[in-house]
Amino acid sequence: MTESNDIPDTPLFDRAGSIRGYRLNKMAMALGDPANRAAFKQDEAAFLDRFDLSDAEKAAVRARDWHEMVRLGGNLFFILKISAVDPVPITQIGAAQAGMAHDDFLKHRLGKT
Amino acid sequence: MAQIIGGVGTSHVPSIGVALDKGLDGTPDWKPFFDGYEAGKAWMRAARPDVAVVIFNDHGNSFFLDRVPTFAVGVADRYRPVDEGWGRRAIPDFEGAAELSWHFVDKLVESHFDPLVCREIDVDHGLQVPMELFFGRPEAWPVKVLPIWVNTIQYPIPTPQRCWEMGKVLRAAIESFPGDERVVIMGTGGLSHQLQGRRAGFINREADLAWLDGIANDPGRYRDMSREDYVETFGSEGAELIMWLVMRAAMNPEVKLVHKHYHAPASMTGAGMVVLENA
């Protein structure tokens, strides 16, 4: 599978995404280290500055805009570590991806009643 | 010679581990999921394996994007649970089946596979959760492990056909290993789920149920599918199911489907398992 992908609404983490999102994902990967999690919590802006992120990337992280982070090349498995520092249920992240209200997402996508 | 005593396929959803850590396994949300694994656990106790080969993918925990191995094999004596962001989980370290691992690496390279060989590496929920689902929460794991990592995160991921071929080599390696180990093979990942993009939350119950029977009785169908087919049918992260093919190809063409279980959703995933014995 290369650059093109014809499956609707299904971004694949391909070469372009990996290159585009490298720094954002590297910042998120660092949150696997407890010292970095403490630094993120203490001064998020200063922590993000260490990773050479663009203004758009920083803004997406600060806003916890999960859809935008993925659009910028963030891969969910890396950026999920942000939700370890600042807890958000994964279904809420999913709803944000889908562009749906959380309750609608649970009901209509996951089939929960 | 070592022998294959069975193959299992199972989901490895991280929230399963969280549910166990928080004691939520008896809650209405989780009980039906965990109840379905009791038969699998009982089978595992009776089967008395010495070694578990666990085929799984890392989820941005032990491998970053600076180096992405398509296939990696652990040859360590010990593997620690990795810190995925919430701290290391309070489960025992995993003892490695290092001799069998090195033998498998030899057989892979002789068979023209080129794995990354890992001497020191932590393991994430992809290995932890299947072990907990089939062995519970012991003070020490009753088996040694042979971890096989498959890249399912960054494209290009390996083809289903290549995963199948690796399973053939795995079988040859186990059956040529000078020992009397009883080996169970655990293919992990899936079932249908998608965590990214506008189609996030996609679950395909019909395809999942067909998979649980088909992986036993009609695996050629799944071996022959393309990666695109997997993504379309099972969701972008559901393509992890290609890892069950390594397990299935190591078994006989004819197998007995001893147990199966399905529950959806577990978190955002269609979740379930099969237990297979050679017919």
mmCIF file of C-alpha atoms in Angstrom:
data_model
loop_
_atom_site.group_PDB
_atom_site.id
_atom_site.type_symbol
_atom_site.label_atom_id
_atom_site.label_comp_id
_atom_site.label_asym_id
_atom_site.label_seq_id
_atom_site.Cartn_x
_atom_site.Cartn_y
_atom_site.Cartn_z
ATOM 1 C CA MET A 1 0.000 0.000 0.000
ATOM 2 C CA THR A 2 1.523 3.281 -0.995
ATOM 3 C CA GLU A 3 0.439 6.884 -1.080
ATOM 4 C CA SER A 4 -3.120 6.413 -2.209
ATOM 5 C CA ASN A 5 -5.899 4.980 -0.157
ATOM 6 C CA ASP A 6 -9.441 4.737 -1.428
ATOM 7 C CA ILE A 7 -11.180 3.637 1.753
ATOM 8 C CA PRO A 8 -13.386 6.554 2.794
ATOM 9 C CA ASP A 9 -12.682 8.391 6.059
ATOM 10 C CA THR A 10 -9.852 5.998 6.867
ATOM 11 C CA PRO A 11 -6.439 7.668 7.040
ATOM 12 C CA LEU A 12 -3.561 5.207 6.952
ATOM 13 C CA PHE A 13 -0.335 6.073 8.685
ATOM 14 C CA ASP A 14 1.766 6.000 5.563
ATOM 15 C CA ARG A 15 5.044 7.585 4.489
ATOM 16 C CA ALA A 16 3.556 11.080 4.180
ATOM 17 C CA GLY A 17 1.831 10.909 7.563
ATOM 18 C CA SER A 18 4.875 9.510 9.287
ATOM 19 C CA ILE A 19 7.121 12.249 7.922
ATOM 20 C CA ARG A 20 4.583 15.009 8.588
ATOM 21 C CA GLY A 21 3.836 13.880 12.136
ATOM 22 C CA TYR A 22 7.327 12.883 13.207
ATOM 23 C CA ARG A 23 8.003 15.677 15.702
ATOM 24 C CA LEU A 24 4.488 15.625 17.151
ATOM 25 C CA ASN A 25 4.697 11.877 17.651
ATOM 26 C CA LYS A 26 8.183 12.184 19.104
ATOM 27 C CA MET A 27 6.908 14.646 21.703
ATOM 28 C CA ALA A 28 4.072 12.252 22.600
ATOM 29 C CA MET A 29 6.432 9.258 22.708
ATOM 30 C CA ALA A 30 8.507 11.101 25.318
ATOM 31 C CA LEU A 31 5.529 10.935 27.686
ATOM 32 C CA GLY A 32 6.344 7.262 28.256
ATOM 33 C CA ASP A 33 8.980 8.590 30.673
ATOM 34 C CA PRO A 34 7.711 9.706 34.106
ATOM 35 C CA ALA A 35 10.145 12.657 34.244
ATOM 36 C CA ASN A 36 8.739 13.976 30.964
ATOM 37 C CA ARG A 37 5.170 13.543 32.190
ATOM 38 C CA ALA A 38 6.053 15.640 35.233
ATOM 39 C CA ALA A 39 7.625 18.308 33.003
ATOM 40 C CA PHE A 40 4.559 18.350 30.732
ATOM 41 C CA LYS A 41 2.268 18.808 33.730
ATOM 42 C CA GLN A 42 4.422 21.486 35.277
ATOM 43 C CA ASP A 43 4.817 23.696 32.199
ATOM 44 C CA GLU A 44 3.189 22.371 29.060
ATOM 45 C CA ALA A 45 4.280 25.249 26.822
ATOM 46 C CA ALA A 46 7.911 24.891 27.843
ATOM 47 C CA PHE A 47 7.743 21.131 27.339
ATOM 48 C CA LEU A 48 6.305 21.498 23.823
ATOM 49 C CA ASP A 49 9.027 24.026 22.981
ATOM 50 C CA ARG A 50 11.635 21.299 23.424
ATOM 51 C CA PHE A 51 10.304 19.376 20.413
ATOM 52 C CA ASP A 52 10.468 21.995 17.655
ATOM 53 C CA LEU A 53 6.737 21.805 16.939
ATOM 54 C CA SER A 54 4.950 24.167 14.551
ATOM 55 C CA ASP A 55 2.472 26.660 15.962
ATOM 56 C CA ALA A 56 -0.392 24.586 14.532
ATOM 57 C CA GLU A 57 0.911 21.444 16.231
ATOM 58 C CA LYS A 58 1.316 23.187 19.553
ATOM 59 C CA ALA A 59 -2.155 24.693 19.304
ATOM 60 C CA ALA A 60 -3.700 21.278 18.524
ATOM 61 C CA VAL A 61 -1.996 19.703 21.545
ATOM 62 C CA ARG A 62 -2.914 22.568 23.874
ATOM 63 C CA ALA A 63 -6.546 22.397 22.719
ATOM 64 C CA ARG A 64 -6.558 18.556 22.988
ATOM 65 C CA ASP A 65 -7.908 18.655 19.421
ATOM 66 C CA TRP A 66 -7.602 14.939 18.588
ATOM 67 C CA HIS A 67 -8.935 15.246 15.071
ATOM 68 C CA GLU A 68 -6.480 18.011 14.244
ATOM 69 C CA MET A 69 -3.540 16.150 15.810
ATOM 70 C CA VAL A 70 -4.249 13.166 13.544
ATOM 71 C CA ARG A 71 -4.679 15.460 10.544
ATOM 72 C CA LEU A 72 -1.241 16.901 11.275
ATOM 73 C CA GLY A 73 0.276 13.413 11.189
ATOM 74 C CA GLY A 74 -0.197 12.416 14.798
ATOM 75 C CA ASN A 75 -0.686 8.676 15.182
ATOM 76 C CA LEU A 76 -3.246 7.721 17.772
ATOM 77 C CA PHE A 77 -0.987 5.227 19.536
ATOM 78 C CA PHE A 78 1.538 7.960 20.255
ATOM 79 C CA ILE A 79 -0.793 10.867 21.003
ATOM 80 C CA LEU A 80 -2.799 8.634 23.368
ATOM 81 C CA LYS A 81 0.002 9.222 25.852
ATOM 82 C CA ILE A 82 -1.268 12.808 26.159
ATOM 83 C CA SER A 83 -4.437 11.284 27.601
ATOM 84 C CA ALA A 84 -2.284 9.516 30.189
ATOM 85 C CA VAL A 85 -1.109 12.906 31.442
ATOM 86 C CA ASP A 86 -4.480 14.613 31.010
ATOM 87 C CA PRO A 87 -7.076 11.805 31.277
ATOM 88 C CA VAL A 88 -9.702 11.585 28.526
ATOM 89 C CA PRO A 89 -11.670 8.389 27.778
ATOM 90 C CA ILE A 90 -10.658 6.821 24.476
ATOM 91 C CA THR A 91 -14.274 6.808 23.346
ATOM 92 C CA GLN A 92 -14.246 10.595 23.655
ATOM 93 C CA ILE A 93 -11.139 10.704 21.471
ATOM 94 C CA GLY A 94 -12.957 8.417 19.041
ATOM 95 C CA ALA A 95 -15.999 10.670 19.008
ATOM 96 C CA ALA A 96 -13.770 13.655 18.269
ATOM 97 C CA GLN A 97 -12.247 11.761 15.329
ATOM 98 C CA ALA A 98 -15.677 10.898 14.006
ATOM 99 C CA GLY A 99 -16.951 14.442 14.518
ATOM 100 C CA MET A 100 -19.820 13.184 16.680
ATOM 101 C CA ALA A 101 -21.173 13.963 20.144
ATOM 102 C CA HIS A 102 -19.914 11.374 22.635
ATOM 103 C CA ASP A 103 -23.352 9.888 23.342
ATOM 104 C CA ASP A 104 -24.170 9.622 19.640
ATOM 105 C CA PHE A 105 -20.816 7.963 19.024
ATOM 106 C CA LEU A 106 -21.385 5.362 21.742
ATOM 107 C CA LYS A 107 -24.848 4.593 20.439
ATOM 108 C CA HIS A 108 -24.476 4.755 16.683
ATOM 109 C CA ARG A 109 -20.884 3.632 16.153
ATOM 110 C CA LEU A 110 -20.230 1.281 19.059
ATOM 111 C CA GLY A 111 -23.821 0.055 19.432
ATOM 112 C CA LYS A 112 -23.981 0.744 23.155
ATOM 113 C CA THR A 113 -27.434 1.343 24.589
ATOM 114 C CA MET B 1 11.502 -32.471 19.646
ATOM 115 C CA ALA B 2 9.344 -29.613 20.919
ATOM 116 C CA GLN B 3 5.698 -29.872 19.967
ATOM 117 C CA ILE B 4 2.844 -27.503 19.176
ATOM 118 C CA ILE B 5 -0.040 -28.285 21.497
ATOM 119 C CA GLY B 6 -2.469 -25.696 20.185
ATOM 120 C CA GLY B 7 -3.058 -22.263 18.784
ATOM 121 C CA VAL B 8 -5.142 -19.429 20.135
ATOM 122 C CA GLY B 9 -6.229 -16.176 18.595
ATOM 123 C CA THR B 10 -7.241 -13.296 20.822
ATOM 124 C CA SER B 11 -7.791 -9.563 21.052
ATOM 125 C CA HIS B 12 -5.261 -7.548 23.053
ATOM 126 C CA VAL B 13 -7.249 -4.347 23.758
ATOM 127 C CA PRO B 14 -5.393 -2.239 26.390
ATOM 128 C CA SER B 15 -8.555 -1.403 28.331
ATOM 129 C CA ILE B 16 -8.851 -5.132 29.160
ATOM 130 C CA GLY B 17 -5.684 -4.739 31.234
ATOM 131 C CA VAL B 18 -7.012 -1.535 32.766
ATOM 132 C CA ALA B 19 -10.273 -3.310 33.687
ATOM 133 C CA LEU B 20 -8.234 -6.018 35.464
ATOM 134 C CA ASP B 21 -6.051 -3.423 37.224
ATOM 135 C CA LYS B 22 -9.110 -1.580 38.497
ATOM 136 C CA GLY B 23 -11.056 -4.739 39.403
ATOM 137 C CA LEU B 24 -13.798 -3.950 36.885
ATOM 138 C CA ASP B 25 -13.957 -7.462 35.414
ATOM 139 C CA GLY B 26 -17.177 -8.248 37.307
ATOM 140 C CA THR B 27 -19.035 -5.098 36.220
ATOM 141 C CA PRO B 28 -21.970 -5.337 33.757
ATOM 142 C CA ASP B 29 -19.832 -3.741 31.029
ATOM 143 C CA TRP B 30 -16.993 -6.243 31.317
ATOM 144 C CA LYS B 31 -18.372 -9.464 32.847
ATOM 145 C CA PRO B 32 -19.745 -10.905 29.577
ATOM 146 C CA PHE B 33 -16.375 -10.348 27.947
ATOM 147 C CA PHE B 34 -14.306 -11.989 30.694
ATOM 148 C CA ASP B 35 -16.788 -14.843 31.261
ATOM 149 C CA GLY B 36 -16.224 -15.980 27.703
ATOM 150 C CA TYR B 37 -12.520 -16.503 28.394
ATOM 151 C CA GLU B 38 -13.065 -18.962 31.247
ATOM 152 C CA ALA B 39 -13.216 -21.878 28.790
ATOM 153 C CA GLY B 40 -9.976 -20.688 27.209
ATOM 154 C CA LYS B 41 -8.260 -20.468 30.579
ATOM 155 C CA ALA B 42 -9.428 -23.972 31.524
ATOM 156 C CA TRP B 43 -8.155 -25.288 28.189
ATOM 157 C CA MET B 44 -4.791 -23.631 28.800
ATOM 158 C CA ARG B 45 -4.472 -25.145 32.307
ATOM 159 C CA ALA B 46 -5.192 -28.613 30.929
ATOM 160 C CA ALA B 47 -2.840 -28.152 27.966
ATOM 161 C CA ARG B 48 0.137 -27.443 30.313
ATOM 162 C CA PRO B 49 2.301 -25.466 27.867
ATOM 163 C CA ASP B 50 5.943 -24.679 28.704
ATOM 164 C CA VAL B 51 6.321 -21.897 26.159
ATOM 165 C CA ALA B 52 3.946 -19.335 24.650
ATOM 166 C CA VAL B 53 4.870 -17.827 21.296
ATOM 167 C CA VAL B 54 3.083 -14.456 21.232
ATOM 168 C CA ILE B 55 2.661 -12.668 17.912
ATOM 169 C CA PHE B 56 1.679 -9.040 18.469
ATOM 170 C CA ASN B 57 2.394 -5.469 17.469
ATOM 171 C CA ASP B 58 4.000 -2.746 19.501
ATOM 172 C CA HIS B 59 1.799 0.347 19.866
ATOM 173 C CA GLY B 60 4.375 3.112 19.958
ATOM 174 C CA ASN B 61 5.853 1.920 23.236
ATOM 175 C CA SER B 62 9.018 -0.102 22.602
ATOM 176 C CA PHE B 63 9.567 1.081 19.030
ATOM 177 C CA PHE B 64 9.367 4.698 17.881
ATOM 178 C CA LEU B 65 9.250 5.820 14.262
ATOM 179 C CA ASP B 66 13.022 6.280 14.185
ATOM 180 C CA ARG B 67 13.352 2.567 13.409
ATOM 181 C CA VAL B 68 10.428 0.411 12.384
ATOM 182 C CA PRO B 69 11.102 -3.314 12.034
ATOM 183 C CA THR B 70 8.613 -5.145 9.847
ATOM 184 C CA PHE B 71 9.257 -8.283 11.918
ATOM 185 C CA ALA B 72 11.200 -8.508 15.184
ATOM 186 C CA VAL B 73 11.960 -11.490 17.423
ATOM 187 C CA GLY B 74 12.855 -11.349 21.115
ATOM 188 C CA VAL B 75 15.828 -13.445 22.248
ATOM 189 C CA ALA B 76 16.021 -12.009 25.781
ATOM 190 C CA ASP B 77 16.006 -13.940 29.051
ATOM 191 C CA ARG B 78 13.485 -11.518 30.542
ATOM 192 C CA TYR B 79 10.991 -8.923 29.330
ATOM 193 C CA ARG B 80 9.564 -6.171 31.522
ATOM 194 C CA PRO B 81 6.138 -4.580 31.058
ATOM 195 C CA VAL B 82 6.756 -1.220 29.378
ATOM 196 C CA ASP B 83 5.540 2.125 30.744
ATOM 197 C CA GLU B 84 2.855 3.132 28.228
ATOM 198 C CA GLY B 85 2.274 6.477 29.913
ATOM 199 C CA TRP B 86 0.455 5.288 33.023
ATOM 200 C CA GLY B 87 3.495 3.721 34.713
ATOM 201 C CA ARG B 88 4.641 0.103 34.568
ATOM 202 C CA ARG B 89 1.762 -2.243 35.385
ATOM 203 C CA ALA B 90 2.055 -4.404 38.501
ATOM 204 C CA ILE B 91 2.306 -7.725 36.690
ATOM 205 C CA PRO B 92 5.246 -10.128 36.728
ATOM 206 C CA ASP B 93 8.112 -9.849 34.248
ATOM 207 C CA PHE B 94 8.045 -12.408 31.441
ATOM 208 C CA GLU B 95 10.780 -15.029 31.302
ATOM 209 C CA GLY B 96 12.098 -15.521 27.766
ATOM 210 C CA ALA B 97 12.465 -18.852 25.957
ATOM 211 C CA ALA B 98 15.837 -17.613 24.684
ATOM 212 C CA GLU B 99 17.135 -20.930 23.270
ATOM 213 C CA LEU B 100 14.008 -21.520 21.235
ATOM 214 C CA SER B 101 14.033 -17.855 20.155
ATOM 215 C CA TRP B 102 17.574 -18.087 18.762
ATOM 216 C CA HIS B 103 16.694 -21.341 17.008
ATOM 217 C CA PHE B 104 13.681 -19.619 15.444
ATOM 218 C CA VAL B 105 15.884 -16.710 14.323
ATOM 219 C CA ASP B 106 18.256 -19.191 12.670
ATOM 220 C CA LYS B 107 15.371 -20.863 10.853
ATOM 221 C CA LEU B 108 13.902 -17.535 9.779
ATOM 222 C CA VAL B 109 17.122 -16.336 8.188
ATOM 223 C CA GLU B 110 17.750 -19.720 6.547
ATOM 224 C CA SER B 111 14.239 -19.340 5.111
ATOM 225 C CA HIS B 112 15.048 -15.870 3.738
ATOM 226 C CA PHE B 113 13.257 -13.839 6.402
ATOM 227 C CA ASP B 114 15.278 -10.934 7.848
ATOM 228 C CA PRO B 115 14.045 -10.183 11.373
ATOM 229 C CA LEU B 116 15.292 -7.588 13.829
ATOM 230 C CA VAL B 117 16.720 -9.594 16.743
ATOM 231 C CA CYS B 118 16.040 -8.000 20.146
ATOM 232 C CA ARG B 119 18.238 -8.770 23.150
ATOM 233 C CA GLU B 120 16.879 -6.093 25.495
ATOM 234 C CA ILE B 121 13.348 -4.772 25.076
ATOM 235 C CA ASP B 122 10.139 -4.190 27.066
ATOM 236 C CA VAL B 123 6.728 -5.540 26.056
ATOM 237 C CA ASP B 124 3.457 -3.625 25.864
ATOM 238 C CA HIS B 125 -0.204 -4.604 26.235
ATOM 239 C CA GLY B 126 -0.038 -6.490 22.947
ATOM 240 C CA LEU B 127 1.729 -9.305 24.800
ATOM 241 C CA GLN B 128 0.561 -8.591 28.351
ATOM 242 C CA VAL B 129 -3.192 -8.745 27.779
ATOM 243 C CA PRO B 130 -3.315 -12.091 25.930
ATOM 244 C CA MET B 131 -1.177 -13.619 28.693
ATOM 245 C CA GLU B 132 -3.565 -12.291 31.341
ATOM 246 C CA LEU B 133 -6.629 -13.499 29.445
ATOM 247 C CA PHE B 134 -5.329 -17.065 29.218
ATOM 248 C CA PHE B 135 -3.157 -17.379 32.347
ATOM 249 C CA GLY B 136 -4.900 -14.980 34.755
ATOM 250 C CA ARG B 137 -2.844 -13.033 37.286
ATOM 251 C CA PRO B 138 -0.299 -15.504 38.687
ATOM 252 C CA GLU B 139 2.634 -14.515 40.912
ATOM 253 C CA ALA B 140 4.876 -15.804 38.146
ATOM 254 C CA TRP B 141 3.855 -16.734 34.597
ATOM 255 C CA PRO B 142 3.678 -20.518 34.167
ATOM 256 C CA VAL B 143 5.311 -20.343 30.712
ATOM 257 C CA LYS B 144 8.306 -18.765 29.062
ATOM 258 C CA VAL B 145 7.566 -16.473 26.144
ATOM 259 C CA LEU B 146 8.856 -16.075 22.612
ATOM 260 C CA PRO B 147 7.711 -12.619 21.414
ATOM 261 C CA ILE B 148 7.296 -11.845 17.728
ATOM 262 C CA TRP B 149 6.553 -8.224 16.825
ATOM 263 C CA VAL B 150 4.799 -7.413 13.548
ATOM 264 C CA ASN B 151 4.631 -3.823 12.346
ATOM 265 C CA THR B 152 0.972 -2.902 11.914
ATOM 266 C CA ILE B 153 1.405 0.811 12.674
ATOM 267 C CA GLN B 154 3.345 2.441 9.840
ATOM 268 C CA TYR B 155 2.737 1.527 6.212
ATOM 269 C CA PRO B 156 3.950 -0.501 4.503
ATOM 270 C CA ILE B 157 2.819 -3.213 6.912
ATOM 271 C CA PRO B 158 3.642 -6.801 5.875
ATOM 272 C CA THR B 159 1.238 -8.654 3.618
ATOM 273 C CA PRO B 160 -1.110 -11.322 4.986
ATOM 274 C CA GLN B 161 0.680 -13.818 2.743
ATOM 275 C CA ARG B 162 4.029 -12.991 4.347
ATOM 276 C CA CYS B 163 2.573 -13.471 7.833
ATOM 277 C CA TRP B 164 1.300 -16.849 6.688
ATOM 278 C CA GLU B 165 4.750 -17.830 5.403
ATOM 279 C CA MET B 166 6.292 -16.849 8.732
ATOM 280 C CA GLY B 167 3.882 -19.211 10.468
ATOM 281 C CA LYS B 168 5.215 -22.074 8.338
ATOM 282 C CA VAL B 169 8.758 -21.270 9.434
ATOM 283 C CA LEU B 170 7.643 -21.007 13.055
ATOM 284 C CA ARG B 171 6.229 -24.507 12.904
ATOM 285 C CA ALA B 172 9.384 -25.911 11.316
ATOM 286 C CA ALA B 173 11.494 -24.205 13.982
ATOM 287 C CA ILE B 174 9.457 -25.580 16.890
ATOM 288 C CA GLU B 175 9.361 -29.077 15.440
ATOM 289 C CA SER B 176 13.113 -29.134 14.844
ATOM 290 C CA PHE B 177 14.028 -27.774 18.291
ATOM 291 C CA PRO B 178 15.874 -30.347 20.403
ATOM 292 C CA GLY B 179 13.798 -30.312 23.565
ATOM 293 C CA ASP B 180 10.519 -31.609 24.895
ATOM 294 C CA GLU B 181 8.799 -28.257 25.305
ATOM 295 C CA ARG B 182 5.057 -28.028 24.869
ATOM 296 C CA VAL B 183 4.417 -24.872 22.861
ATOM 297 C CA VAL B 184 1.222 -22.854 22.474
ATOM 298 C CA ILE B 185 1.045 -20.200 19.756
ATOM 299 C CA MET B 186 -0.915 -17.013 20.396
ATOM 300 C CA GLY B 187 -1.888 -14.826 17.462
ATOM 301 C CA THR B 188 -3.187 -11.529 18.786
ATOM 302 C CA GLY B 189 -4.914 -8.297 17.763
ATOM 303 C CA GLY B 190 -8.281 -7.202 16.432
ATOM 304 C CA LEU B 191 -11.007 -7.900 15.919
ATOM 305 C CA SER B 192 -12.620 -5.073 13.951
ATOM 306 C CA HIS B 193 -11.835 -1.567 15.144
ATOM 307 C CA GLN B 194 -10.850 1.834 13.863
ATOM 308 C CA LEU B 195 -9.416 4.517 16.125
ATOM 309 C CA GLN B 196 -8.567 7.246 13.605
ATOM 310 C CA GLY B 197 -10.349 9.351 11.013
ATOM 311 C CA ARG B 198 -14.026 10.042 10.415
ATOM 312 C CA ARG B 199 -14.790 6.307 10.343
ATOM 313 C CA ALA B 200 -13.484 5.954 13.938
ATOM 314 C CA GLY B 201 -15.647 3.617 15.985
ATOM 315 C CA PHE B 202 -16.224 1.308 13.015
ATOM 316 C CA ILE B 203 -17.040 -2.230 14.207
ATOM 317 C CA ASN B 204 -18.071 -5.038 11.830
ATOM 318 C CA ARG B 205 -19.772 -7.704 13.949
ATOM 319 C CA GLU B 206 -20.777 -9.839 10.982
ATOM 320 C CA ALA B 207 -17.240 -9.992 9.619
ATOM 321 C CA ASP B 208 -15.822 -10.659 13.090
ATOM 322 C CA LEU B 209 -18.121 -13.638 13.650
ATOM 323 C CA ALA B 210 -17.284 -14.988 10.195
ATOM 324 C CA TRP B 211 -13.576 -14.601 11.009
ATOM 325 C CA LEU B 212 -13.771 -16.674 14.198
ATOM 326 C CA ASP B 213 -15.120 -19.661 12.248
ATOM 327 C CA GLY B 214 -13.227 -18.967 9.061
ATOM 328 C CA ILE B 215 -9.797 -18.700 10.653
ATOM 329 C CA ALA B 216 -10.330 -22.291 11.759
ATOM 330 C CA ASN B 217 -12.117 -23.814 8.781
ATOM 331 C CA ASP B 218 -11.384 -21.632 5.763
ATOM 332 C CA PRO B 219 -8.130 -19.801 6.478
ATOM 333 C CA GLY B 220 -7.058 -19.704 2.815
ATOM 334 C CA ARG B 221 -9.710 -17.061 2.254
ATOM 335 C CA TYR B 222 -8.044 -14.769 4.804
ATOM 336 C CA ARG B 223 -4.513 -15.607 3.696
ATOM 337 C CA ASP B 224 -5.411 -14.482 0.173
ATOM 338 C CA MET B 225 -6.979 -11.141 1.135
ATOM 339 C CA SER B 226 -5.049 -7.914 0.502
ATOM 340 C CA ARG B 227 -4.087 -5.430 3.196
ATOM 341 C CA GLU B 228 -6.670 -3.047 1.730
ATOM 342 C CA ASP B 229 -9.313 -5.763 2.168
ATOM 343 C CA TYR B 230 -8.372 -6.076 5.845
ATOM 344 C CA VAL B 231 -8.595 -2.327 6.434
ATOM 345 C CA GLU B 232 -11.906 -2.045 4.616
ATOM 346 C CA THR B 233 -13.472 -5.084 6.322
ATOM 347 C CA PHE B 234 -12.050 -4.789 9.835
ATOM 348 C CA GLY B 235 -11.082 -1.095 10.127
ATOM 349 C CA SER B 236 -7.668 0.563 10.018
ATOM 350 C CA GLU B 237 -6.520 -0.940 13.327
ATOM 351 C CA GLY B 238 -8.506 -4.156 12.721
ATOM 352 C CA ALA B 239 -5.863 -4.984 10.119
ATOM 353 C CA GLU B 240 -3.943 -6.329 13.131
ATOM 354 C CA LEU B 241 -5.796 -9.576 12.420
ATOM 355 C CA ILE B 242 -3.076 -10.467 9.909
ATOM 356 C CA MET B 243 -1.077 -11.552 12.969
ATOM 357 C CA TRP B 244 -3.478 -14.432 13.638
ATOM 358 C CA LEU B 245 -2.331 -15.839 10.276
ATOM 359 C CA VAL B 246 1.140 -16.541 11.713
ATOM 360 C CA MET B 247 -0.507 -18.745 14.337
ATOM 361 C CA ARG B 248 -2.921 -20.370 11.886
ATOM 362 C CA ALA B 249 -0.238 -21.253 9.337
ATOM 363 C CA ALA B 250 1.752 -23.000 12.079
ATOM 364 C CA MET B 251 -1.178 -25.348 12.673
ATOM 365 C CA ASN B 252 -2.404 -28.229 10.485
ATOM 366 C CA PRO B 253 -4.558 -27.412 7.461
ATOM 367 C CA GLU B 254 -7.380 -29.140 9.329
ATOM 368 C CA VAL B 255 -7.966 -27.987 12.890
ATOM 369 C CA LYS B 256 -10.596 -28.450 15.553
ATOM 370 C CA LEU B 257 -12.236 -25.222 16.764
ATOM 371 C CA VAL B 258 -12.336 -26.056 20.476
ATOM 372 C CA HIS B 259 -13.576 -22.724 21.856
ATOM 373 C CA LYS B 260 -14.653 -19.368 20.509
ATOM 374 C CA HIS B 261 -15.991 -16.215 22.092
ATOM 375 C CA TYR B 262 -17.070 -12.800 20.829
ATOM 376 C CA HIS B 263 -18.078 -9.614 22.581
ATOM 377 C CA ALA B 264 -18.515 -6.112 21.169
ATOM 378 C CA PRO B 265 -17.621 -3.527 22.003
ATOM 379 C CA ALA B 266 -14.713 -3.943 24.405
ATOM 380 C CA SER B 267 -13.758 -0.288 24.636
ATOM 381 C CA MET B 268 -13.939 0.582 20.885
ATOM 382 C CA THR B 269 -13.180 -2.891 19.569
ATOM 383 C CA GLY B 270 -14.891 -6.080 18.512
ATOM 384 C CA ALA B 271 -13.160 -8.520 20.858
ATOM 385 C CA GLY B 272 -12.886 -12.257 21.064
ATOM 386 C CA MET B 273 -10.871 -15.412 20.843
ATOM 387 C CA VAL B 274 -10.545 -18.896 19.401
ATOM 388 C CA VAL B 275 -8.763 -21.995 20.690
ATOM 389 C CA LEU B 276 -7.574 -24.405 18.000
ATOM 390 C CA GLU B 277 -6.110 -27.896 18.174
ATOM 391 C CA ASN B 278 -4.554 -29.792 15.315
ATOM 392 C CA ALA B 279 -7.061 -32.269 13.886
#
